[in-house]
Coordinates of C-alpha atoms in Angstrom, one line a residue:
M1 CA -139.5 62.3 142.0
N2 CA -141.3 59.4 143.0
S3 CA -145.0 59.4 143.9
S4 CA -143.9 58.4 148.0
N5 CA -141.7 61.9 148.0
D6 CA -144.9 63.6 146.1
S7 CA -146.7 62.6 149.2
K8 CA -144.2 63.3 151.9
W9 CA -143.7 66.9 150.5
Y10 CA -147.2 67.9 150.3
R11 CA -147.6 67.0 154.5
G12 CA -146.8 69.7 156.3
K13 CA -144.1 68.8 159.6
G14 CA -144.7 69.5 163.4
A15 CA -147.8 69.0 165.4
G16 CA -150.7 71.8 166.9
W17 CA -152.6 73.9 164.0
N18 CA -150.1 73.0 160.8
L19 CA -152.6 74.6 158.1
S20 CA -150.4 72.3 155.3
R21 CA -152.1 69.3 157.3
I22 CA -155.2 71.1 158.3
L23 CA -156.7 72.0 154.8
P24 CA -156.5 68.6 152.9
A25 CA -158.8 66.8 155.4
V26 CA -161.1 69.9 155.6
G27 CA -161.1 70.5 152.5
A28 CA -161.6 67.1 151.2
A29 CA -164.6 66.9 153.6
L30 CA -166.2 70.0 152.5
Y31 CA -166.1 69.2 149.0
V32 CA -167.8 65.9 149.4
L33 CA -170.5 67.8 151.1
F34 CA -171.0 70.1 149.4
L35 CA -170.9 67.5 147.2
L36 CA -173.4 65.4 148.4
F37 CA -175.8 68.5 149.5
P38 CA -178.0 68.5 145.6
F39 CA -178.2 64.2 146.3
A40 CA -180.8 65.3 150.0
G41 CA -182.9 66.3 147.3
F42 CA -183.1 63.6 145.2
N43 CA -184.9 61.4 147.3
L44 CA -183.9 58.1 146.3
S45 CA -185.4 56.1 148.4
A46 CA -188.5 56.8 147.4
A47 CA -187.9 56.1 143.7
S48 CA -189.5 52.8 142.6
A49 CA -188.2 50.4 140.3
D50 CA -190.1 51.5 137.3
D51 CA -189.0 55.1 137.5
W52 CA -185.3 54.0 136.5
I53 CA -186.2 50.9 134.5
L54 CA -185.6 51.8 130.9
S55 CA -188.9 51.2 128.7
P56 CA -187.9 50.7 124.9
R57 CA -188.5 54.5 124.0
Q58 CA -186.3 55.7 127.1
T59 CA -184.1 53.1 125.3
G60 CA -184.1 55.0 121.8
L61 CA -183.6 58.2 123.8
L62 CA -180.7 56.9 125.6
W63 CA -179.1 56.0 122.3
N64 CA -179.5 59.1 120.6
S65 CA -177.8 61.0 124.0
I66 CA -174.6 58.8 123.1
L67 CA -174.7 58.5 119.9
L68 CA -174.4 62.5 119.8
A69 CA -172.4 62.6 122.4
S70 CA -169.7 60.2 120.7
L71 CA -170.1 61.8 117.1
C72 CA -168.7 64.9 118.6
A73 CA -166.5 64.3 120.8
L74 CA -164.7 62.3 117.3
A75 CA -165.3 65.3 115.4
S76 CA -164.0 68.2 117.7
C77 CA -160.7 65.3 118.9
T78 CA -159.6 65.1 115.5
A79 CA -160.3 68.6 114.5
G80 CA -158.8 70.1 117.7
T81 CA -155.4 68.0 117.1
F82 CA -154.9 69.2 114.0
A83 CA -155.5 72.8 114.4
A84 CA -153.0 72.2 118.2
M85 CA -150.6 70.2 115.3
A86 CA -150.8 73.8 112.9
I87 CA -150.1 75.9 116.1
R88 CA -146.9 74.0 117.2
S89 CA -145.9 74.9 113.0
S90 CA -146.9 78.2 113.4
R91 CA -144.5 81.4 114.3
L92 CA -146.8 81.6 117.4
S93 CA -145.4 78.1 118.9
G94 CA -143.6 80.2 122.0
S95 CA -145.9 83.1 122.6
P96 CA -148.9 83.3 124.7
L97 CA -150.2 84.6 121.6
R98 CA -151.1 80.9 120.6
W99 CA -153.9 80.4 123.2
I100 CA -155.8 83.1 121.6
F101 CA -158.2 80.6 120.5
L102 CA -159.5 80.4 124.2
V103 CA -161.7 83.3 124.1
T104 CA -164.6 81.6 122.9
V105 CA -164.4 77.8 125.6
P106 CA -166.7 80.0 128.1
L107 CA -169.5 81.2 125.2
P108 CA -172.7 79.3 125.5
Y109 CA -173.7 76.3 123.2
Y110 CA -176.9 78.5 121.9
I111 CA -174.5 81.2 120.7
Y112 CA -173.2 78.3 117.8
A113 CA -176.1 77.9 117.1
L114 CA -177.6 80.9 116.6
S115 CA -175.3 81.8 114.3
W116 CA -175.5 77.9 112.6
M117 CA -179.5 79.0 112.8
Y118 CA -179.3 82.6 111.1
G119 CA -176.9 81.0 108.4
I120 CA -179.1 78.3 107.1
R121 CA -181.7 81.0 107.1
W122 CA -179.3 83.1 104.5
V123 CA -179.1 79.6 102.9
S124 CA -182.8 78.8 102.6
Q125 CA -182.4 82.0 100.1
F126 CA -181.2 79.7 97.6
N127 CA -182.2 75.9 98.1
R128 CA -185.1 75.4 101.3
D129 CA -184.7 71.8 101.0
L130 CA -181.0 72.2 102.2
A131 CA -182.3 74.6 104.9
S132 CA -185.1 72.9 106.7
F133 CA -182.4 69.7 106.5
G134 CA -180.6 72.4 108.9
Y135 CA -182.7 73.5 110.7
R136 CA -183.2 70.4 113.2
G137 CA -182.0 66.7 113.4
L138 CA -179.1 65.3 114.3
A139 CA -176.5 66.7 112.0
A140 CA -177.5 70.6 112.9
C141 CA -176.3 69.3 116.2
I142 CA -173.1 67.4 115.5
V143 CA -171.8 70.6 114.0
V144 CA -173.1 72.9 116.6
E145 CA -171.6 71.0 119.2
T146 CA -168.1 70.4 117.3
M147 CA -167.6 73.9 116.4
A148 CA -168.3 74.8 120.6
F149 CA -166.0 72.0 121.7
L150 CA -163.2 72.4 119.7
P151 CA -161.7 74.5 121.5
L152 CA -161.7 72.6 124.6
C153 CA -160.3 70.0 122.4
T154 CA -157.6 72.3 120.7
A155 CA -156.3 73.6 124.1
M156 CA -156.0 69.9 125.6
A157 CA -154.3 68.3 122.6
L158 CA -151.7 71.4 122.4
F159 CA -151.2 71.3 125.9
G160 CA -150.3 67.1 125.7
M161 CA -148.2 67.8 122.6
E162 CA -146.1 70.9 125.1
Q163 CA -145.5 68.1 128.2
Q164 CA -143.1 65.5 126.0
N165 CA -139.7 65.0 126.6
R166 CA -138.1 67.4 125.6
K167 CA -134.2 65.5 125.1
E168 CA -136.0 62.4 123.4
E169 CA -138.5 64.8 121.1
E170 CA -135.3 66.4 119.6
M171 CA -133.2 63.8 119.2
A172 CA -135.5 62.2 116.6
F173 CA -136.1 65.6 115.4
L174 CA -132.6 65.6 114.2
C175 CA -133.1 62.0 112.8
Q176 CA -136.2 62.0 111.1
D177 CA -138.1 64.0 108.9
D178 CA -140.6 66.5 111.8
S179 CA -143.7 64.4 110.0
L180 CA -142.8 61.3 110.7
V181 CA -141.5 62.1 114.2
V182 CA -144.8 63.4 115.0
R183 CA -146.7 60.5 113.2
R184 CA -144.8 57.9 115.3
I185 CA -143.7 59.5 118.5
V186 CA -146.0 62.6 119.5
L187 CA -148.7 61.6 119.2
P188 CA -148.8 57.9 120.5
R189 CA -147.6 59.8 123.2
T190 CA -150.1 62.0 123.5
R191 CA -152.9 59.5 123.0
P192 CA -153.9 60.2 126.9
Y193 CA -154.3 63.8 126.6
R194 CA -157.0 62.8 122.8
M195 CA -159.1 60.7 124.8
A196 CA -159.4 62.9 128.0
A197 CA -160.4 65.4 125.2
F198 CA -162.7 63.5 124.1
G199 CA -164.0 62.5 127.5
C200 CA -164.4 66.2 128.5
V201 CA -166.3 66.2 125.0
F202 CA -168.9 63.1 125.5
L203 CA -169.4 64.1 129.3
L204 CA -170.5 68.1 128.5
S205 CA -172.5 66.5 125.3
I206 CA -174.2 63.8 127.3
T207 CA -175.2 66.0 130.2
D208 CA -176.2 68.9 127.7
Y209 CA -179.9 69.8 126.4
S210 CA -179.8 73.0 125.6
V211 CA -178.4 71.8 121.6
P212 CA -180.8 69.4 121.9
S213 CA -184.0 70.9 122.1
L214 CA -183.2 73.9 119.8
F215 CA -182.2 71.2 117.0
Q216 CA -185.5 69.0 118.2
F217 CA -183.3 66.1 118.7
P218 CA -185.0 63.6 121.4
T219 CA -182.2 63.0 123.8
Y220 CA -182.5 61.1 127.2
L221 CA -182.0 64.0 128.6
L222 CA -185.0 66.2 127.4
E223 CA -186.8 63.2 128.5
I224 CA -185.9 64.0 132.4
F225 CA -186.6 67.4 131.3
S226 CA -190.0 66.8 130.0
E227 CA -191.3 64.9 133.1
Y228 CA -189.3 67.5 135.5
N229 CA -191.7 70.3 134.2
R230 CA -194.9 68.1 134.0
G231 CA -194.6 68.5 137.5
A232 CA -193.2 65.0 138.6
D233 CA -192.2 64.6 141.7
M234 CA -188.5 64.5 142.6
A235 CA -188.0 61.0 143.5
H236 CA -189.5 60.4 140.0
V237 CA -186.9 62.2 138.4
A238 CA -183.7 61.3 140.0
G239 CA -184.6 57.5 139.7
M240 CA -185.4 58.1 135.7
S241 CA -181.8 59.8 136.3
L242 CA -179.8 56.6 137.6
P243 CA -179.3 55.0 134.0
L244 CA -177.9 58.2 132.4
V245 CA -175.8 59.2 135.4
G246 CA -174.4 55.6 136.1
L247 CA -173.3 55.0 132.2
V248 CA -171.8 58.7 132.8
F249 CA -170.4 57.6 136.0
L250 CA -168.8 54.6 134.3
F251 CA -167.1 56.9 131.5
L252 CA -165.9 58.7 133.7
A253 CA -164.1 56.1 135.3
L254 CA -162.2 54.6 132.4
I255 CA -161.5 57.8 131.5
Q256 CA -160.4 59.1 135.2
G257 CA -156.0 58.4 134.5
N258 CA -156.8 60.2 131.1
L259 CA -157.1 63.3 133.1
R260 CA -155.0 63.2 135.3
Q261 CA -152.6 63.6 132.5
F262 CA -153.2 66.9 132.8
T263 CA -151.7 67.1 136.5
L264 CA -148.7 65.4 135.7
P265 CA -145.2 68.5 136.1
G266 CA -143.6 68.5 132.4
P267 CA -141.2 70.9 130.6
Q268 CA -141.3 74.5 131.2
D269 CA -140.2 75.7 127.8
T270 CA -142.9 74.9 124.5
G271 CA -139.8 73.1 122.7
R272 CA -138.9 73.9 119.0
R273 CA -141.5 74.7 115.6
W274 CA -142.4 71.9 114.0
H275 CA -141.9 72.1 110.4
L276 CA -144.7 69.7 108.7
G277 CA -145.1 68.6 104.9
G278 CA -147.6 66.1 103.2
I279 CA -151.1 65.1 104.2
F280 CA -150.1 66.5 107.9
R281 CA -149.5 69.9 106.6
I282 CA -153.1 69.7 104.2
A283 CA -154.8 68.1 107.4
S284 CA -153.1 70.7 110.1
L285 CA -154.2 73.6 107.8
L286 CA -158.0 72.5 107.4
G287 CA -158.3 72.6 111.1
L288 CA -156.3 75.6 111.9
L289 CA -159.1 76.9 109.0
L290 CA -161.7 75.4 110.9
L291 CA -160.8 77.0 114.0
A292 CA -160.7 80.3 112.5
I293 CA -163.8 80.0 111.6
Q294 CA -165.3 79.3 114.7
M295 CA -164.3 82.3 116.4
I296 CA -164.8 84.5 113.3
L297 CA -167.9 83.1 111.7
P298 CA -170.4 83.9 114.6
T299 CA -169.4 87.8 115.1
V300 CA -169.1 87.8 111.5
I301 CA -173.5 86.4 111.4
F302 CA -174.5 88.6 114.5
L303 CA -173.4 92.3 113.4
L304 CA -174.6 91.5 109.8
T305 CA -178.1 90.6 111.9
A306 CA -177.9 93.0 114.2
G307 CA -177.6 95.2 111.6
S308 CA -176.5 98.6 113.1
I309 CA -174.2 99.6 116.3
R310 CA -177.6 101.4 117.7
V311 CA -178.9 97.9 117.7
I312 CA -176.2 96.5 119.7
W313 CA -175.9 99.3 121.9
D314 CA -179.7 98.7 122.6
S315 CA -179.3 95.3 123.1
F316 CA -176.4 97.0 125.8
L317 CA -178.6 98.6 127.4
L318 CA -181.4 96.1 127.6
I319 CA -179.0 93.6 129.1
R320 CA -176.9 95.5 131.3
R321 CA -178.6 94.4 134.7
E322 CA -178.1 91.0 133.6
F323 CA -174.4 91.6 132.5
L324 CA -173.3 93.0 136.1
V325 CA -175.5 90.1 137.5
S326 CA -173.8 87.5 135.8
I327 CA -170.2 89.3 136.4
E328 CA -171.4 88.8 140.4
M329 CA -172.5 85.4 140.0
S330 CA -169.3 83.7 138.2
L331 CA -167.0 85.8 140.8
L332 CA -168.9 84.4 143.7
A333 CA -168.7 81.0 142.3
G334 CA -165.2 80.9 141.3
L335 CA -163.9 81.7 145.1
I336 CA -166.1 79.4 146.0
S337 CA -165.1 76.5 143.8
L338 CA -161.3 77.7 144.5
F339 CA -162.3 77.8 148.3
L340 CA -163.4 74.1 147.8
S341 CA -160.7 72.8 145.8
F342 CA -158.1 73.9 147.2
G343 CA -157.5 71.5 149.8
M344 CA -159.4 68.7 148.5
A345 CA -156.7 69.6 145.5
K346 CA -154.2 69.0 148.5
F347 CA -155.6 65.9 149.9
L348 CA -155.5 63.9 146.2
L349 CA -151.7 64.8 145.4
E350 CA -151.3 63.2 149.4
R351 CA -153.0 60.0 148.8
K352 CA -151.2 56.9 148.1
R353 CA -154.1 54.1 149.1
F354 CA -157.7 54.3 147.5
R355 CA -156.2 57.2 145.0
F356 CA -158.8 55.8 142.4
L357 CA -161.6 56.1 144.3
F358 CA -160.9 59.5 146.0
W359 CA -160.2 61.2 142.2
Q360 CA -163.5 59.3 141.3
I361 CA -165.3 61.3 144.2
A362 CA -163.9 64.4 143.5
L363 CA -164.5 64.3 139.6
F364 CA -167.9 62.9 140.2
P365 CA -169.9 66.3 139.7
L366 CA -169.2 65.9 135.7
A367 CA -171.2 62.8 135.4
I368 CA -174.3 64.9 137.0
P369 CA -175.8 67.2 134.3
G370 CA -176.3 70.4 135.7
P371 CA -179.6 71.5 135.5
L372 CA -180.1 67.7 137.2
A373 CA -178.0 68.7 140.0
A374 CA -179.6 72.0 140.2
M375 CA -183.1 70.8 140.5
G376 CA -181.5 68.9 143.7
L377 CA -180.5 71.7 145.1
L378 CA -183.2 73.0 144.5
S379 CA -185.7 70.7 146.7
A380 CA -183.3 70.1 148.8
V381 CA -183.1 74.1 149.8
N382 CA -187.3 74.3 149.8
G383 CA -188.8 73.8 153.2
S384 CA -185.1 73.7 155.6
P385 CA -183.7 76.6 157.9
I386 CA -181.3 77.4 154.8
H387 CA -184.0 78.5 152.4
W388 CA -182.7 81.9 152.9
I389 CA -180.4 80.8 150.7
S390 CA -182.7 80.1 147.3
Q391 CA -183.3 83.7 147.4
T392 CA -179.3 85.0 146.6
I393 CA -177.0 85.3 143.8
V394 CA -175.1 82.6 146.3
F395 CA -177.9 80.1 145.3
P396 CA -176.6 79.4 141.6
A397 CA -173.2 80.3 142.1
I398 CA -173.1 77.2 144.8
G399 CA -174.5 75.3 141.8
M400 CA -171.9 76.5 139.3
A401 CA -169.3 75.8 141.5
I402 CA -170.6 72.6 142.2
R403 CA -170.8 71.9 138.6
Y404 CA -167.7 73.1 137.6
A405 CA -165.3 72.4 140.3
P406 CA -163.0 69.7 138.8
F407 CA -162.0 71.7 136.4
S408 CA -160.7 73.9 138.9
L409 CA -159.0 70.9 141.4
L410 CA -157.2 70.0 138.0
V411 CA -155.7 73.3 137.4
L412 CA -154.8 73.2 141.0
A413 CA -153.3 70.2 141.1
S414 CA -151.5 70.7 138.4
G415 CA -150.2 74.3 139.9
M416 CA -149.1 72.0 143.0
R417 CA -146.9 69.8 141.4
R418 CA -145.0 72.1 139.8
I419 CA -144.4 74.9 142.2
D420 CA -140.6 74.9 143.9
R421 CA -140.6 72.4 146.5
A422 CA -136.9 72.9 147.8
A423 CA -138.1 76.7 148.5
V424 CA -141.1 75.3 150.4
E425 CA -139.1 73.4 152.6
M426 CA -136.4 75.2 153.1
G427 CA -138.9 78.1 154.0
R428 CA -140.6 75.7 156.7
L429 CA -136.7 75.1 157.9
L430 CA -136.4 78.7 158.4
S431 CA -139.8 80.7 159.3
P432 CA -140.3 80.3 163.2
G433 CA -143.6 80.4 163.0
K434 CA -145.3 76.9 161.7
N435 CA -147.9 78.6 159.0
K436 CA -145.7 81.7 157.7
A437 CA -144.0 79.6 155.0
F438 CA -147.6 78.8 153.8
W439 CA -148.7 82.2 153.7
R440 CA -145.4 83.6 152.9
I441 CA -143.7 81.2 149.3
E442 CA -146.8 78.1 148.9
L443 CA -149.6 80.5 148.7
A444 CA -147.3 82.9 146.4
M445 CA -146.2 80.4 144.3
L446 CA -149.5 78.9 143.6
A447 CA -151.0 82.1 143.0
P448 CA -150.7 81.5 139.4
G449 CA -152.6 78.5 139.0
M450 CA -155.0 79.6 142.2
A451 CA -155.6 82.7 139.0
A452 CA -156.4 80.2 136.7
A453 CA -158.3 77.6 138.9
F454 CA -160.6 80.7 139.3
A455 CA -161.0 82.4 136.0
I456 CA -161.5 79.0 134.8
T457 CA -165.0 78.4 137.3
A458 CA -166.2 82.5 136.4
L459 CA -165.9 81.8 132.8
L460 CA -167.3 78.3 132.2
S461 CA -170.1 80.1 135.2
M462 CA -170.6 83.0 132.5
G463 CA -171.6 80.9 129.9
E464 CA -174.2 78.4 132.0
E465 CA -177.5 78.5 131.3
G466 CA -179.5 74.9 132.5
I467 CA -178.2 76.0 136.5
G468 CA -179.4 79.6 136.0
L469 CA -182.8 78.9 135.0
V470 CA -183.6 76.2 138.0
L471 CA -181.9 78.6 140.7
M472 CA -182.1 82.0 139.4
P473 CA -184.1 84.0 142.2
A474 CA -186.8 85.7 141.3
G475 CA -186.3 89.6 139.1
L476 CA -182.8 88.2 138.7
E477 CA -181.8 86.4 135.7
T478 CA -178.1 86.3 133.9
M479 CA -177.2 86.8 129.9
A480 CA -177.4 83.6 129.1
V481 CA -180.9 82.9 130.8
K482 CA -181.8 86.0 129.2
V483 CA -180.5 85.5 125.9
Y484 CA -182.3 81.7 126.7
N485 CA -185.3 82.9 126.6
Y486 CA -185.3 85.8 124.1
L487 CA -185.1 82.5 121.6
H488 CA -188.9 82.2 122.2
Y489 CA -189.8 85.7 120.7
G490 CA -187.7 85.6 117.7
A491 CA -186.5 89.2 117.8
S492 CA -183.6 88.5 115.9
E493 CA -181.6 92.0 115.3
L494 CA -181.9 92.0 119.4
I495 CA -180.8 88.5 120.0
S496 CA -178.1 89.3 118.1
G497 CA -176.5 92.3 120.1
F498 CA -177.2 90.1 123.6
S499 CA -175.0 87.6 122.1
L500 CA -172.3 90.3 120.9
V501 CA -172.3 91.5 124.3
T502 CA -171.8 87.8 125.6
M503 CA -168.9 87.5 123.2
A504 CA -167.4 90.6 124.0
G505 CA -167.6 89.7 127.8
T506 CA -166.4 86.5 128.1
G507 CA -163.5 87.2 124.9
G508 CA -162.2 90.0 127.1
A509 CA -162.1 88.6 130.1
I510 CA -160.0 85.6 128.1
A511 CA -157.8 88.2 126.5
L512 CA -157.3 89.9 129.7
L513 CA -155.5 86.5 131.3
L514 CA -153.9 85.6 128.3
W515 CA -152.4 89.3 128.1
L516 CA -151.5 89.2 131.8
T517 CA -149.7 85.5 131.5
K518 CA -147.8 87.7 128.7
R519 CA -146.7 90.3 131.1
R520 CA -145.8 88.1 133.6
K521 CA -143.6 85.8 131.6
G522 CA -141.9 89.0 130.0
K523 CA -141.5 90.3 134.4
N524 CA -140.2 86.9 134.9
N525 CA -137.2 86.2 131.8
G526 CA -136.2 90.1 132.4
D527 CA -135.7 88.9 136.2
S528 CA -134.1 85.5 134.8
D529 CA -131.6 87.9 132.7

């Protein structure tokens, strides 16, 4: 069905208070309002030209940021593509359990940084020179961020492989060897998905400061935070951030079309299992091995470092309050993000004119480093009539929701394109009220997509430490902030226990989602039979 029909389907029929017509406009307005809220605190009008003109030193720092982000994106996307090929070649290719590697996606980056540090500490017993090399610098940052982003790249590559035209793929497999079909047909056609994965890793890496700060690798973002911590006014900090934000915004425009590929409907089945040979088999096995190491190694290292179950239990007792705070804040962030992105997703799907511009605005939070947006929020709220909100847990939840709203938006837009349009149209024709079809049919069909959008924001918020460091009210901490603060005290056993609790919490949530997905799929198959 063409785009004009798509647009008509999303417009409600009739006049009056029709939610199908009101939600897109109101949702888009609220989305943009929340998006612009942090800019109210930037005070860019007070920034001078000297604030945003790069000095030779700052140019070098910006190059460091670009180099680190590019190398991490290239490494994680290459490994992720091979890991996805291995999954398509395994017995799990048609099972919901093929997504089990997603249990590590929401983990904070410092989890991998810590496991790397502890591993290097063990190596130092045999080679001190190698240990000193691994404790700091670009190489350590690349290894850690590649491991952190590997599950995301694997998921995006696997999703792209499963979106291909089944009939053309099957005809090609009948005529040619699987490896040849993958090389000549599948990989070229999935290039947009891999480019989207590359872009996401580049954006997430260049806007992260935690890993470079832990490994003492100077980047432009660290320079901005250093100025903020030294007491620089917000206008100066905002002016300094313009070159970085402008660069990332331009890169976001280049990959926007690739990101939108994830909203297009595709086949309902996963396709046949591949049987790869030669170099592709070796490469895919290496990618799968790296993915398995990424999942298992941190757990093993933290268990060995913690030393005993008693230490892990004591760590949980010390962090249980922060664990509950993290859950509460993440659930709030998921709800706020779902509320903001639902109407915006409908708005974007019905737009024919200025579509590129609207999508660029919707994805813009990806271009702003999370802590920088948090600084803007804090500055905008301080001294305002709503200053009281900064003393509640809602405040960091709003920051998290703004930061991860684009991910929620993409998931919702994808779900909206995949629901049975004929059933909704029939419901609108037969329902006596304007909104009954929306509540009883459309929302029911969108429920899985809404649940996924809520879950992705909530889980990513669980592992976010930068926004929490800036916006958490006095007396409250999240698990991510607690562990990040303890890193400076050197309590290895407790930190390992905290990390295991974090991994258990996020991993358990993802495992529950996968189980529910498998159960729902089983029920649907039973109903169809």
